[in-house]
Coordinates of C-alpha atoms and ligand atoms in Angstrom, one line a residue:
M1 CA 20.8 140.1 78.9
T2 CA 21.7 143.5 80.5
Q3 CA 22.0 146.3 78.1
F4 CA 25.3 148.2 78.4
T5 CA 24.6 151.9 78.8
F6 CA 26.9 154.8 78.0
D7 CA 27.4 158.2 79.5
A8 CA 28.7 161.4 77.9
P9 CA 31.7 162.0 80.2
T10 CA 33.1 158.5 79.4
V11 CA 32.6 158.9 75.7
I12 CA 34.3 162.4 75.8
R13 CA 37.2 161.1 78.0
T14 CA 37.8 158.2 75.6
K15 CA 38.2 160.5 72.6
R16 CA 40.0 163.2 74.7
D17 CA 42.6 160.6 75.6
G18 CA 43.1 159.5 72.0
G19 CA 41.1 156.3 72.0
A20 CA 38.7 155.1 69.3
L21 CA 35.0 155.2 69.9
S22 CA 33.1 151.9 69.5
D23 CA 30.2 151.5 67.1
A24 CA 27.9 151.3 70.0
A25 CA 29.3 154.4 71.7
I26 CA 28.9 156.4 68.4
D27 CA 25.3 155.2 67.9
W28 CA 24.4 156.1 71.5
V29 CA 26.0 159.5 71.5
I30 CA 24.5 160.6 68.2
D31 CA 21.0 159.3 69.1
A32 CA 21.2 160.8 72.7
Y33 CA 22.3 164.2 71.4
T34 CA 19.7 164.3 68.7
N35 CA 17.0 163.5 71.3
G36 CA 18.3 166.0 73.9
R37 CA 19.8 163.4 76.3
V38 CA 23.3 164.7 75.7
A39 CA 23.7 168.4 76.4
D40 CA 25.2 171.0 74.0
E41 CA 28.1 171.5 76.5
Q42 CA 28.9 167.8 76.3
M43 CA 28.7 167.5 72.5
S44 CA 30.8 170.7 72.3
A45 CA 33.5 168.9 74.4
L46 CA 33.3 165.8 72.3
L47 CA 33.5 167.8 69.0
M48 CA 36.7 169.5 70.3
A49 CA 38.2 166.2 71.3
I50 CA 37.4 164.9 67.8
F51 CA 38.9 168.0 66.3
L52 CA 42.1 167.5 68.3
R53 CA 42.4 163.7 68.1
G54 CA 40.8 162.9 64.8
M55 CA 38.9 159.7 64.0
T56 CA 39.8 156.4 62.3
N57 CA 38.1 155.6 58.9
A58 CA 35.9 153.1 60.8
E59 CA 34.8 155.7 63.3
I60 CA 34.0 158.2 60.5
A61 CA 31.9 155.6 58.6
R62 CA 29.9 154.8 61.8
W63 CA 29.5 158.4 62.8
T64 CA 28.2 159.2 59.3
A65 CA 25.8 156.2 59.3
A66 CA 24.5 157.2 62.7
M67 CA 23.8 160.7 61.5
V68 CA 22.0 159.4 58.5
S69 CA 19.9 157.1 60.8
S70 CA 19.1 160.1 63.1
G71 CA 16.3 161.1 60.6
E72 CA 14.5 160.1 57.5
R73 CA 16.0 159.1 54.2
L74 CA 14.2 160.5 51.1
D75 CA 13.6 158.2 48.1
F76 CA 12.7 159.5 44.7
T77 CA 13.3 156.3 42.7
D78 CA 9.5 156.0 42.0
L79 CA 9.4 159.4 40.3
R80 CA 9.0 159.5 36.5
R81 CA 9.2 162.2 33.8
D82 CA 7.9 161.2 30.3
G83 CA 7.7 157.7 31.7
R84 CA 11.4 157.5 32.6
P85 CA 13.1 157.5 36.0
L86 CA 14.6 160.9 36.9
A87 CA 18.4 161.4 36.4
L88 CA 18.9 162.4 40.1
V89 CA 22.2 164.2 40.7
D90 CA 23.5 166.8 43.2
K91 CA 26.6 168.7 44.1
H92 CA 28.0 169.9 47.4
S93 CA 30.9 172.1 48.3
T94 CA 33.1 171.8 51.3
G95 CA 32.8 175.6 51.8
G96 CA 34.4 178.6 50.2
V97 CA 34.4 182.3 49.9
G98 CA 32.3 183.8 47.1
D99 CA 31.2 180.3 46.4
K100 CA 27.9 180.9 44.8
I101 CA 28.3 178.1 42.3
T102 CA 25.1 176.2 43.3
I103 CA 23.0 179.1 42.2
P104 CA 23.9 179.0 38.5
L105 CA 24.8 175.3 38.5
V106 CA 21.5 173.8 39.5
P107 CA 19.5 175.5 36.6
V108 CA 22.2 174.6 34.1
V109 CA 21.8 170.9 35.1
M110 CA 18.0 171.3 35.1
A111 CA 18.2 172.7 31.5
C112 CA 20.3 169.7 30.5
G113 CA 17.7 167.2 31.7
G114 CA 19.0 166.4 35.2
S115 CA 16.9 166.5 38.4
V116 CA 18.6 168.0 41.5
P117 CA 17.3 167.3 45.0
Q118 CA 19.5 169.7 46.9
A119 CA 19.5 169.8 50.8
A120 CA 21.4 173.0 51.2
G121 CA 23.1 174.6 54.2
R122 CA 23.5 177.9 55.9
G123 CA 26.7 179.8 56.4
L124 CA 29.4 178.0 58.4
G125 CA 32.3 180.0 60.0
H126 CA 33.8 182.4 57.4
T127 CA 32.0 180.6 54.5
G128 CA 28.6 181.6 53.1
G129 CA 25.7 179.2 52.8
T130 CA 23.4 178.7 49.8
L131 CA 20.3 179.1 51.9
D132 CA 21.3 182.4 53.3
K133 CA 22.1 183.6 49.8
L134 CA 18.9 182.4 48.2
E135 CA 16.8 183.8 51.1
S136 CA 18.0 187.3 50.1
I137 CA 15.6 186.9 47.2
P138 CA 12.3 188.5 48.5
G139 CA 9.8 185.7 49.3
F140 CA 12.1 182.7 48.6
T141 CA 11.7 179.9 51.1
A142 CA 13.7 176.7 51.5
E143 CA 11.2 175.3 54.1
I144 CA 9.2 173.3 51.6
S145 CA 7.2 170.1 52.1
K146 CA 8.3 166.6 50.9
A147 CA 5.3 166.7 48.5
Q148 CA 6.5 170.0 47.0
I149 CA 10.1 168.6 46.6
R150 CA 8.7 165.6 44.7
Q151 CA 6.5 167.8 42.6
Q152 CA 9.3 170.2 41.7
L153 CA 11.7 167.4 40.9
C154 CA 9.2 166.0 38.4
D155 CA 7.9 169.2 36.9
L156 CA 10.9 171.5 37.0
G157 CA 14.0 169.3 37.7
A158 CA 15.1 170.7 41.1
A159 CA 14.3 171.7 44.6
I160 CA 16.6 173.5 47.0
F161 CA 15.5 172.9 50.6
A162 CA 16.6 173.2 54.2
A163 CA 17.7 169.7 55.4
G164 CA 14.9 169.8 58.0
E165 CA 14.3 166.2 59.2
L166 CA 17.2 164.8 57.1
A167 CA 20.1 164.0 59.3
P168 CA 18.8 166.1 62.2
A169 CA 22.0 165.2 64.1
D170 CA 24.0 167.1 61.5
R171 CA 21.7 170.1 61.8
K172 CA 22.4 170.3 65.6
I173 CA 26.1 169.5 65.3
Y174 CA 26.6 171.9 62.4
A175 CA 25.1 174.8 64.4
L176 CA 27.3 173.9 67.3
R177 CA 30.5 173.6 65.3
D178 CA 29.8 177.0 63.8
I179 CA 30.1 178.6 67.3
T180 CA 32.7 176.4 69.0
A181 CA 35.7 176.7 66.5
T182 CA 35.3 173.0 65.5
T183 CA 34.6 173.3 61.9
E184 CA 38.0 172.6 60.4
S185 CA 38.0 168.9 61.1
L186 CA 38.2 166.2 58.4
P187 CA 36.0 163.7 60.2
L188 CA 33.4 166.3 61.1
I189 CA 33.3 167.8 57.6
A190 CA 33.1 164.5 55.8
S191 CA 30.3 163.1 58.0
S192 CA 28.4 166.4 57.9
V193 CA 28.4 166.6 54.1
M194 CA 27.8 163.0 53.4
S195 CA 25.1 162.4 56.0
K196 CA 22.9 165.0 54.4
K197 CA 23.7 163.9 50.9
I198 CA 23.0 160.2 51.6
A199 CA 19.7 161.1 53.3
E200 CA 18.5 163.5 50.6
G201 CA 17.7 160.8 48.0
T202 CA 20.1 161.7 45.2
A203 CA 21.4 158.9 43.1
A204 CA 24.7 160.6 42.2
L205 CA 26.8 163.3 43.8
V206 CA 29.7 165.6 42.8
L207 CA 31.8 167.1 45.6
D208 CA 33.6 170.4 45.1
T209 CA 36.5 170.0 47.6
K210 CA 38.2 173.3 48.2
V211 CA 42.0 173.8 48.6
G212 CA 43.7 176.9 49.9
S213 CA 43.4 179.6 52.5
G214 CA 39.7 180.1 52.2
A215 CA 39.0 176.3 52.6
F216 CA 38.4 174.7 56.0
L217 CA 41.3 172.3 55.2
K218 CA 44.0 174.3 53.6
T219 CA 46.5 172.0 52.1
E220 CA 46.2 169.9 48.9
R221 CA 47.1 166.8 51.0
Q222 CA 44.3 167.4 53.5
A223 CA 41.8 168.2 50.8
R224 CA 42.7 165.0 48.8
E225 CA 42.2 163.0 52.0
L226 CA 38.9 164.6 52.6
A227 CA 37.7 164.0 49.0
R228 CA 38.8 160.4 49.1
T229 CA 37.0 159.8 52.5
M230 CA 33.8 161.3 51.2
V231 CA 33.9 159.4 47.9
E232 CA 34.4 156.2 49.9
L233 CA 31.5 157.1 52.3
G234 CA 29.3 157.6 49.2
A235 CA 30.2 154.3 47.7
A236 CA 29.6 152.5 51.0
H237 CA 26.0 153.9 50.9
G238 CA 25.3 153.1 47.3
L239 CA 25.7 156.7 46.2
A240 CA 27.9 157.2 43.1
T241 CA 30.2 160.0 44.2
S242 CA 33.1 161.8 42.6
A243 CA 35.0 164.9 43.6
L244 CA 36.8 167.9 42.0
L245 CA 39.6 169.5 44.0
T246 CA 39.4 173.2 43.3
D247 CA 41.4 176.3 44.2
M248 CA 40.1 178.5 47.1
S249 CA 43.2 180.6 47.8
T250 CA 41.4 183.6 46.5
P251 CA 37.6 184.4 46.4
L252 CA 35.5 183.1 43.5
G253 CA 34.2 185.9 41.4
R254 CA 33.9 189.6 42.4
A255 CA 31.0 189.4 44.9
V256 CA 31.1 187.9 48.4
G257 CA 28.0 188.1 50.6
N258 CA 24.4 187.2 50.3
A259 CA 22.4 189.4 47.8
V260 CA 25.5 190.4 46.0
E261 CA 26.3 186.8 45.2
V262 CA 22.8 186.2 43.9
S263 CA 23.3 189.3 41.6
E264 CA 26.6 187.9 40.3
S265 CA 24.9 184.5 39.7
L266 CA 22.2 186.2 37.6
E267 CA 25.0 187.7 35.5
V268 CA 26.4 184.2 34.9
L269 CA 22.9 182.9 34.0
A270 CA 22.6 185.8 31.6
G271 CA 25.7 184.6 29.7
G272 CA 28.2 186.9 31.4
G273 CA 29.8 187.0 34.9
P274 CA 33.3 186.4 36.1
P275 CA 35.3 183.8 34.0
D276 CA 36.2 181.7 37.1
V277 CA 32.6 181.4 38.2
V278 CA 31.6 180.3 34.7
E279 CA 34.5 177.9 34.4
L280 CA 33.7 176.1 37.7
T281 CA 30.0 176.1 37.1
L282 CA 30.6 174.3 33.7
A283 CA 33.2 171.9 35.1
L284 CA 30.9 170.8 37.9
A285 CA 27.9 170.6 35.5
A286 CA 29.9 168.4 33.1
E287 CA 30.9 166.1 36.0
M288 CA 27.3 165.9 37.3
L289 CA 25.9 165.2 33.8
A290 CA 28.5 162.4 33.3
E291 CA 27.6 160.9 36.8
A292 CA 23.9 161.1 35.8
G293 CA 24.5 159.4 32.4
L294 CA 23.5 162.6 30.6
D295 CA 26.6 163.1 28.5
G296 CA 26.1 164.5 25.0
V297 CA 24.5 167.7 26.3
D298 CA 26.5 171.0 26.3
P299 CA 26.0 172.9 29.6
A300 CA 27.6 176.0 28.1
Q301 CA 24.8 176.2 25.6
T302 CA 22.2 176.6 28.4
L303 CA 23.9 179.8 29.6
A304 CA 24.2 181.2 26.0
D305 CA 20.6 180.5 25.0
G306 CA 18.9 181.5 28.3
S307 CA 17.4 178.1 29.1
A308 CA 19.3 177.9 32.4
M309 CA 18.0 181.4 33.3
D310 CA 14.5 180.3 32.5
R311 CA 14.9 177.3 34.8
F312 CA 16.2 179.5 37.6
R313 CA 13.2 181.8 37.3
A314 CA 10.9 178.9 37.4
L315 CA 12.6 177.3 40.4
V316 CA 12.7 180.6 42.4
A317 CA 9.0 181.3 41.6
A318 CA 8.0 177.7 42.7
Q319 CA 9.7 178.4 46.1
G320 CA 7.9 181.8 46.5
G321 CA 10.7 184.1 45.4
D322 CA 10.2 187.2 43.3
L323 CA 13.2 188.0 41.1
A324 CA 11.4 191.2 39.8
Q325 CA 11.8 192.7 43.3
S326 CA 15.5 193.5 43.8
S327 CA 17.2 192.7 47.1
P328 CA 19.4 195.7 47.4
V329 CA 22.9 195.8 49.0
A330 CA 23.0 197.4 52.5
V331 CA 22.8 201.2 52.6
H332 CA 26.1 201.8 54.3
A333 CA 29.2 201.4 52.1
E334 CA 32.9 202.0 52.6
T335 CA 35.6 201.8 49.9
I336 CA 39.2 200.7 50.3
T337 CA 41.6 202.2 47.8
A338 CA 45.1 201.3 46.6
S339 CA 47.9 203.5 47.9
R340 CA 50.1 202.7 44.9
G341 CA 49.7 201.4 41.4
G342 CA 50.8 198.0 40.0
T343 CA 49.3 194.6 39.8
M344 CA 47.1 192.9 42.4
E345 CA 49.5 190.2 43.5
N346 CA 47.2 188.4 46.0
I347 CA 43.8 188.6 47.7
D348 CA 43.5 186.2 50.6
A349 CA 40.2 184.3 50.6
M350 CA 40.1 183.6 54.3
A351 CA 40.5 187.3 55.2
V352 CA 37.8 188.3 52.7
G353 CA 35.5 185.6 54.2
L354 CA 36.1 186.9 57.7
A355 CA 35.5 190.5 56.6
V356 CA 32.2 189.6 55.1
W357 CA 31.2 187.6 58.2
R358 CA 32.0 190.7 60.3
L359 CA 29.9 192.9 58.1
G360 CA 26.9 190.8 59.1
A361 CA 26.6 188.2 56.4
G362 CA 27.2 185.3 58.8
R363 CA 26.4 184.3 62.4
S364 CA 28.3 184.4 65.7
V365 CA 25.4 183.0 67.8
P366 CA 23.0 180.2 66.8
G367 CA 20.0 181.3 64.8
E368 CA 21.2 184.9 64.4
R369 CA 19.5 186.7 61.5
V370 CA 22.0 187.3 58.7
Q371 CA 22.0 190.6 56.8
S372 CA 20.9 190.0 53.2
G373 CA 22.6 193.2 52.0
A374 CA 25.9 192.7 53.8
G375 CA 28.9 191.9 51.5
L376 CA 31.8 193.1 49.5
H377 CA 32.7 193.8 45.9
I378 CA 36.2 193.1 44.7
H379 CA 37.0 195.7 42.0
R380 CA 40.5 194.5 41.2
R381 CA 41.2 190.8 41.3
R382 CA 44.4 188.8 41.5
G383 CA 46.5 189.6 38.4
E384 CA 44.6 192.8 37.4
A385 CA 46.2 196.2 37.0
V386 CA 45.6 198.7 39.8
A387 CA 46.1 202.5 39.6
A388 CA 47.1 204.5 42.6
G389 CA 44.1 205.8 44.5
E390 CA 41.7 203.4 42.7
A391 CA 39.0 201.5 44.6
V392 CA 39.9 197.9 45.3
F393 CA 37.0 196.8 47.6
T394 CA 33.6 198.2 48.5
L395 CA 32.1 196.9 51.7
Y396 CA 28.4 196.9 52.6
T397 CA 26.5 196.6 55.9
E398 CA 23.3 197.7 57.6
T399 CA 25.3 198.4 60.8
P400 CA 28.2 200.8 60.1
Q401 CA 29.8 200.1 63.5
R402 CA 30.9 196.8 61.9
F403 CA 33.1 198.5 59.3
E404 CA 36.1 198.9 61.6
A405 CA 36.5 195.1 62.4
A406 CA 35.8 194.2 58.8
I407 CA 38.4 196.6 57.4
A408 CA 40.9 195.3 60.0
E409 CA 40.4 191.7 58.7
L410 CA 41.5 193.0 55.2
D411 CA 44.6 194.7 56.5
G412 CA 47.6 192.9 55.1
A413 CA 45.4 190.4 53.2
W414 CA 45.9 191.9 49.7
R415 CA 49.0 193.3 48.0
V416 CA 49.6 195.5 45.0
G417 CA 53.1 195.1 43.7
D418 CA 55.3 195.0 40.5
S419 CA 55.2 191.3 39.8
T420 CA 52.5 189.3 38.0
P421 CA 51.3 186.4 40.0
S422 CA 51.7 183.0 38.4
A423 CA 48.5 181.6 36.9
Q424 CA 46.9 179.1 39.3
P425 CA 44.6 176.3 37.9
L426 CA 41.1 176.6 39.3
I427 CA 40.4 172.8 38.8
I428 CA 43.3 171.0 40.4
D429 CA 42.2 167.3 40.1
R430 CA 39.3 164.9 39.8
I431 CA 38.9 162.1 42.3
R432 CA 36.8 159.0 41.8
E433 CA 36.6 155.6 43.5
Ligands
URA501 N1 29.4 171.7 54.3 C1 28.7 170.9 55.2 O1 27.6 170.5 54.9 N2 29.4 170.6 56.3 C2 30.6 171.0 56.6 O2 31.1 170.6 57.6 C3 31.3 171.8 55.7 C4 30.7 172.1 54.5

């Protein structure tokens, strides 16, 4: 029998013209791109065609499965602690601004008895990445061996690692999307998130699906559809998956950037920190513990009694990090002040994310080094009183020529006025199969 072969221009043309890709075409293009037989230019064109034309559910399912098959799939079901299988559970966010939740959340779940195998990502577009944040801790490495991941899961209860050989197709496509304006696509987000999470070997997964200006998909309708699609993809691969829909119209917490977000996470682990960061950490922890069958433990207690902080210290030390050495904010700072007094009526998450990206916290070319110290502090948050002349934001960068563009992003993105903004729920809904 002759084997039907594909070529990239035909696959691109099919999607460009609104057609559906066959299973065989998807398998071929993912494999050929992973192994260098489809060029970046060709995959970029295909991603833009998918961005513009979308995909059917059947295409998304096959694209995700092909990405999982592009690399290895980890399996921790043989691991035991005190003679019992590990309660394996993970969380993934669809990307937000000031979204440092993984950093306090993982140690909270560890302290409650869960084991978190977390394949984490780098910044994407205007959103920050857990790896870029954690790598601002001197010595911390996410490039750890499989043996070390297994050891940490057993001994400590977590490992946070670069996806490496898991879903290598996603690693290449993720980097390409970041620089080709093709991030904000439901099929591409769903397949990217779920391919990594299916391959990483967790038994249960909680998704934090963002809604609002700082999310990749802005409307509640789009975010619901994304959450549903991901929950179904998880179920199809035997991964118990649930999702929270959470507000991302304004940044989470007061710190946005890399080192500044680690500092804010340490405040949360010390029992303080901004109330919204604490609320979301505890809501996601409760969901993860329920998914892992660990109900009956109180995640808030682990912040109050320091046990989550102890777990974080142990996790960072196991991965080479030194929390005793501070990772300072960048030396150059600029402050933005309010020209009038009143109430902070709004701070737009997208604009803040773009400002921080322009300060050097994210990438504009593949593999670019991000600045650990680049970031922003929000002194007055939505709903807080502001006095005329008072500092509203402080911006940090190692390269002061970046200030002008960052400040321009914030122009018109925040408003001090006389009305009190209506309270917006942080947790909008919960979605299960
Ligand atoms: N997180 C991912 O891993 N992929 C995306 O596309 C968005 C968020």
